[in-house]
Coordinates of C-alpha atoms in Angstrom, one line a residue:
Chain P
X1 CA 100.4 96.4 129.9
X2 CA 99.6 94.9 133.3
X3 CA 98.0 97.5 135.9
X4 CA 99.3 97.8 139.2
X5 CA 96.8 95.7 141.4
X6 CA 98.5 95.9 145.1
X7 CA 97.5 98.7 147.5
X8 CA 98.8 102.1 147.6
X9 CA 102.2 102.5 149.6
X10 CA 101.3 104.1 152.9
X11 CA 104.5 105.3 153.9
X12 CA 108.4 105.3 153.4
X13 CA 109.4 104.2 156.8
X14 CA 111.7 101.4 155.3
X15 CA 113.6 104.2 153.1
X16 CA 115.5 105.3 156.2
X17 CA 117.1 101.9 156.9
X18 CA 118.1 101.5 153.2
X19 CA 119.5 105.0 153.1
X20 CA 121.6 104.0 156.2
X21 CA 122.9 101.0 154.9
X22 CA 123.6 102.7 151.6
X23 CA 125.7 104.9 153.3
X24 CA 127.5 102.3 155.3
X25 CA 128.3 100.7 152.1
X26 CA 129.4 104.0 150.5
X27 CA 131.8 104.4 153.7
X28 CA 132.9 100.9 153.2
X29 CA 133.8 101.4 149.5
X30 CA 135.7 104.7 150.7
X31 CA 137.7 102.7 153.4
X32 CA 138.6 100.1 150.7
X33 CA 140.0 102.8 148.5
X34 CA 141.9 104.3 151.3
X35 CA 143.3 101.1 152.2
X36 CA 144.6 100.5 148.8
X37 CA 146.1 103.8 148.4
X38 CA 147.9 103.2 151.8
X39 CA 149.1 99.6 150.7
X40 CA 150.2 101.3 147.4
X41 CA 152.6 103.6 149.2
X42 CA 153.6 101.1 151.7
X43 CA 154.6 98.5 148.6
X44 CA 156.2 101.7 146.9
X45 CA 158.3 102.4 150.1
X46 CA 159.3 98.6 150.4
X47 CA 160.5 98.8 146.6
X48 CA 162.4 102.1 147.3
X49 CA 164.1 100.5 150.8
X50 CA 165.2 97.4 148.5
X51 CA 166.5 99.6 145.8
X52 CA 168.3 102.0 148.2
X53 CA 169.8 99.2 150.2
X54 CA 171.2 97.7 146.8
X55 CA 172.3 101.1 145.4
X56 CA 174.3 102.1 148.4
X57 CA 175.6 98.5 148.6
X58 CA 176.9 98.4 145.0
X59 CA 178.0 102.1 145.5
X60 CA 180.2 101.0 148.3
X61 CA 181.4 98.1 146.6
X62 CA 182.9 100.3 143.8
X63 CA 185.5 101.5 146.4
X64 CA 189.2 100.4 145.2
X65 CA 189.3 99.3 149.0
X66 CA 186.8 96.8 148.1
X67 CA 188.3 96.0 144.8
X68 CA 185.8 98.1 142.5
X69 CA 186.0 100.1 139.5
X70 CA 185.7 103.6 141.6
X71 CA 182.4 104.6 139.8
X72 CA 179.9 104.8 142.8
X73 CA 177.4 106.9 140.8
X74 CA 177.2 104.5 137.8
X75 CA 176.7 101.5 139.9
X76 CA 174.0 103.1 142.3
X77 CA 172.2 104.4 139.4
X78 CA 172.0 101.0 137.6
X79 CA 171.3 98.9 140.8
X80 CA 168.2 101.7 141.8
X81 CA 166.9 101.0 138.0
X82 CA 167.2 97.4 138.4
X83 CA 165.2 97.3 141.1
X84 CA 162.5 99.5 139.5
X85 CA 163.4 102.8 141.4
X86 CA 165.5 106.0 140.5
X87 CA 168.6 107.4 142.1
X88 CA 167.9 110.6 143.2
X89 CA 171.3 111.6 145.3
X90 CA 174.2 110.1 146.0
X91 CA 176.8 111.5 148.6
X92 CA 180.3 109.8 149.2
X93 CA 182.7 110.6 151.9
X94 CA 186.1 109.5 150.9
X95 CA 187.4 108.6 154.4
X96 CA 186.2 106.7 156.0
X97 CA 184.2 105.7 152.9
X98 CA 180.8 105.7 153.5
X99 CA 178.1 106.1 150.7
X100 CA 174.6 107.5 151.2
X101 CA 171.8 107.2 148.4
X102 CA 168.4 108.6 148.3
X103 CA 166.3 106.5 146.1
X104 CA 162.7 107.1 144.9
X105 CA 160.1 104.7 143.6
X106 CA 156.9 105.4 141.8
X107 CA 153.6 104.6 143.1
X108 CA 151.1 102.7 140.9
X109 CA 147.3 103.3 141.7
X110 CA 146.3 106.3 139.7
X111 CA 144.5 107.8 142.7
X112 CA 147.9 107.7 144.6
X113 CA 150.0 108.9 141.8
X114 CA 148.3 112.0 141.3
X115 CA 148.9 113.0 145.0
X116 CA 152.3 111.2 145.6
X117 CA 154.1 110.2 142.4
X118 CA 157.3 108.8 144.1
X119 CA 157.9 107.6 147.4
X120 CA 161.6 108.0 148.5
X121 CA 163.8 106.6 151.0
X122 CA 167.5 106.4 151.9
X123 CA 170.2 104.3 152.7
X124 CA 173.9 104.1 153.6
X125 CA 176.7 101.5 153.3
X126 CA 180.2 101.8 154.2
X127 CA 184.0 100.0 153.7
X128 CA 185.7 98.9 156.7
X129 CA 189.3 98.9 155.7
Chain F
X1 CA 85.3 85.6 160.0
X2 CA 86.4 86.0 156.1
X3 CA 88.2 89.3 155.4
X4 CA 87.7 90.9 152.0
X5 CA 85.2 88.4 150.5
X6 CA 83.4 89.7 147.8
X7 CA 79.7 88.8 147.5
X8 CA 78.8 85.8 145.8
X9 CA 82.6 85.2 144.9
X10 CA 85.5 83.2 146.2
X11 CA 87.6 84.6 149.4
X12 CA 90.1 87.3 148.6
X13 CA 93.1 88.5 150.6
X14 CA 93.0 91.6 152.3
X15 CA 95.1 94.4 151.0
X16 CA 98.2 95.5 152.7
X17 CA 97.9 98.1 155.2
X18 CA 101.4 98.5 156.7
X19 CA 104.9 98.2 155.8
X20 CA 106.1 97.5 159.4
X21 CA 108.5 94.5 158.2
X22 CA 110.0 96.3 155.2
X23 CA 113.0 97.6 157.4
X24 CA 113.9 93.9 158.0
X25 CA 113.3 92.9 154.4
X26 CA 115.6 95.5 153.1
X27 CA 118.1 94.8 155.6
X28 CA 118.2 91.4 154.9
X29 CA 118.5 92.1 151.5
X30 CA 121.5 94.3 151.7
X31 CA 123.0 92.7 154.7
X32 CA 124.9 90.2 152.5
X33 CA 126.3 93.0 150.2
X34 CA 127.6 95.1 153.3
X35 CA 129.1 91.9 154.9
X36 CA 131.0 91.0 151.4
X37 CA 132.3 94.6 151.4
X38 CA 133.4 94.1 154.9
X39 CA 135.4 90.8 153.9
X40 CA 136.7 92.4 151.1
X41 CA 138.3 95.4 153.1
X42 CA 139.8 92.8 155.3
X43 CA 141.1 90.9 152.6
X44 CA 142.7 93.8 150.7
X45 CA 144.6 94.5 154.0
X46 CA 146.0 91.0 154.4
X47 CA 146.7 91.0 150.4
X48 CA 148.5 94.3 150.6
X49 CA 150.6 93.1 153.9
X50 CA 151.4 89.8 151.9
X51 CA 152.5 92.2 148.9
X52 CA 155.0 94.0 151.2
X53 CA 156.1 90.7 152.7
X54 CA 157.0 89.4 149.2
X55 CA 159.1 92.2 148.4
X56 CA 160.8 91.8 151.9
X57 CA 161.4 87.9 151.3
X58 CA 163.0 88.9 148.1
X59 CA 165.2 91.6 149.6
X60 CA 166.5 89.0 152.0
X61 CA 167.1 86.4 149.5
X62 CA 168.8 88.6 147.0
X63 CA 171.0 89.8 150.0
X64 CA 171.9 86.3 151.3
X65 CA 172.9 85.4 147.4
X66 CA 174.8 89.0 147.1
X67 CA 177.2 88.2 150.4
X68 CA 177.8 84.7 148.5
X69 CA 175.3 82.5 150.6
X70 CA 173.3 81.2 147.6
X71 CA 172.4 77.9 149.3
X72 CA 171.3 79.8 152.6
X73 CA 169.2 82.4 150.5
X74 CA 166.4 79.8 150.3
X75 CA 166.4 79.1 153.9
X76 CA 166.5 82.8 154.8
X77 CA 163.7 83.3 152.2
X78 CA 161.5 80.7 154.1
X79 CA 162.4 82.1 157.6
X80 CA 161.3 85.7 156.1
X81 CA 158.2 84.3 154.7
X82 CA 156.8 83.6 158.0
X83 CA 155.3 80.3 157.5
X84 CA 153.8 81.4 153.9
X85 CA 154.4 79.3 151.2
X86 CA 157.0 80.8 148.7
X87 CA 158.7 80.0 145.4
X88 CA 162.1 81.3 144.9
X89 CA 164.1 81.9 141.9
X90 CA 167.9 83.1 141.9
X91 CA 169.3 84.1 138.4
X92 CA 171.9 83.4 137.9
X93 CA 171.9 80.4 140.1
X94 CA 175.3 80.6 141.1
X95 CA 176.8 84.3 140.5
X96 CA 180.3 85.4 140.9
X97 CA 181.5 88.2 142.5
X98 CA 180.7 91.5 140.8
X99 CA 177.7 90.0 139.0
X100 CA 174.0 91.0 139.6
X101 CA 171.8 88.7 141.0
X102 CA 168.1 88.8 140.7
X103 CA 165.8 87.2 143.4
X104 CA 162.4 86.4 142.2
X105 CA 159.7 85.3 144.8
X106 CA 156.1 84.2 144.4
X107 CA 154.5 84.2 147.7
X108 CA 151.1 82.5 148.4
X109 CA 148.7 84.9 150.1
X110 CA 146.4 83.9 152.7
X111 CA 144.1 86.8 152.1
X112 CA 141.5 84.6 149.9
X113 CA 142.3 81.3 151.2
X114 CA 139.1 81.0 153.0
X115 CA 137.2 81.8 149.8
X116 CA 138.9 79.0 148.2
X117 CA 140.9 81.5 145.8
X118 CA 144.8 80.8 145.5
X119 CA 146.5 84.1 144.9
X120 CA 150.3 84.3 144.3
X121 CA 152.1 87.9 145.0
X122 CA 155.4 88.7 143.3
X123 CA 158.5 90.3 144.8
X124 CA 161.6 91.0 143.2
X125 CA 165.1 92.3 144.3
X126 CA 168.5 92.9 142.4
X127 CA 171.9 93.1 144.3
X128 CA 175.2 93.2 143.4
X129 CA 177.4 90.0 144.3
X130 CA 180.1 91.5 146.7
X131 CA 183.9 90.4 146.6
X132 CA 184.7 87.2 148.4

């Protein structure tokens, strides 16, 4: 075992700077987490928008006027699912044919999913005879 | 004048009396870590923006393919990528009306380009092909 041969510390003046820098690092890490959470929300919103557009267009495409099968709910749900989202609500106005869908996509970060599990958005499509 | 010389022995350095430079040394040690964290925050922002952009590119490509313009889907995706490098795959390659077409995009992010890292971000969109 070796003994400490240096002089005893005279003060802790450098400790303040170290604490300031450590505090700054913690703030930066928190900023990184917040930024990641915001980006996760933005990505979920982008996926939901894509799914909503696809679902609304698919639902409108089922209109007999557009040569479709006449089952907008099934088509909208399928397209929302294929776009990694979920159909929440479907509203069909018969004439003029206008379909409005509400779709939600799940957030992926556990930190965000605990607070905002899903992000929703709406889209509409119409058939012009 | 010789400081701290022992009687009859070799000269010895004087013991440290103050820590005046310790703050500078500590700052010098921690500064690279803080800088790295700042760079990480900036890169994370760019990476996230590119991830959302990849999704937008996939959506534009899928939409273009869904209205029956498969050939234009590539140019539409390239324009939507805003000078970023992309790889686009349409499945099926030649969809017919009523079929479902999936556009899968890989977008090369510029976030870590300066650090020499090659990061590709995925984006995918599926749409039903409209009747022609």
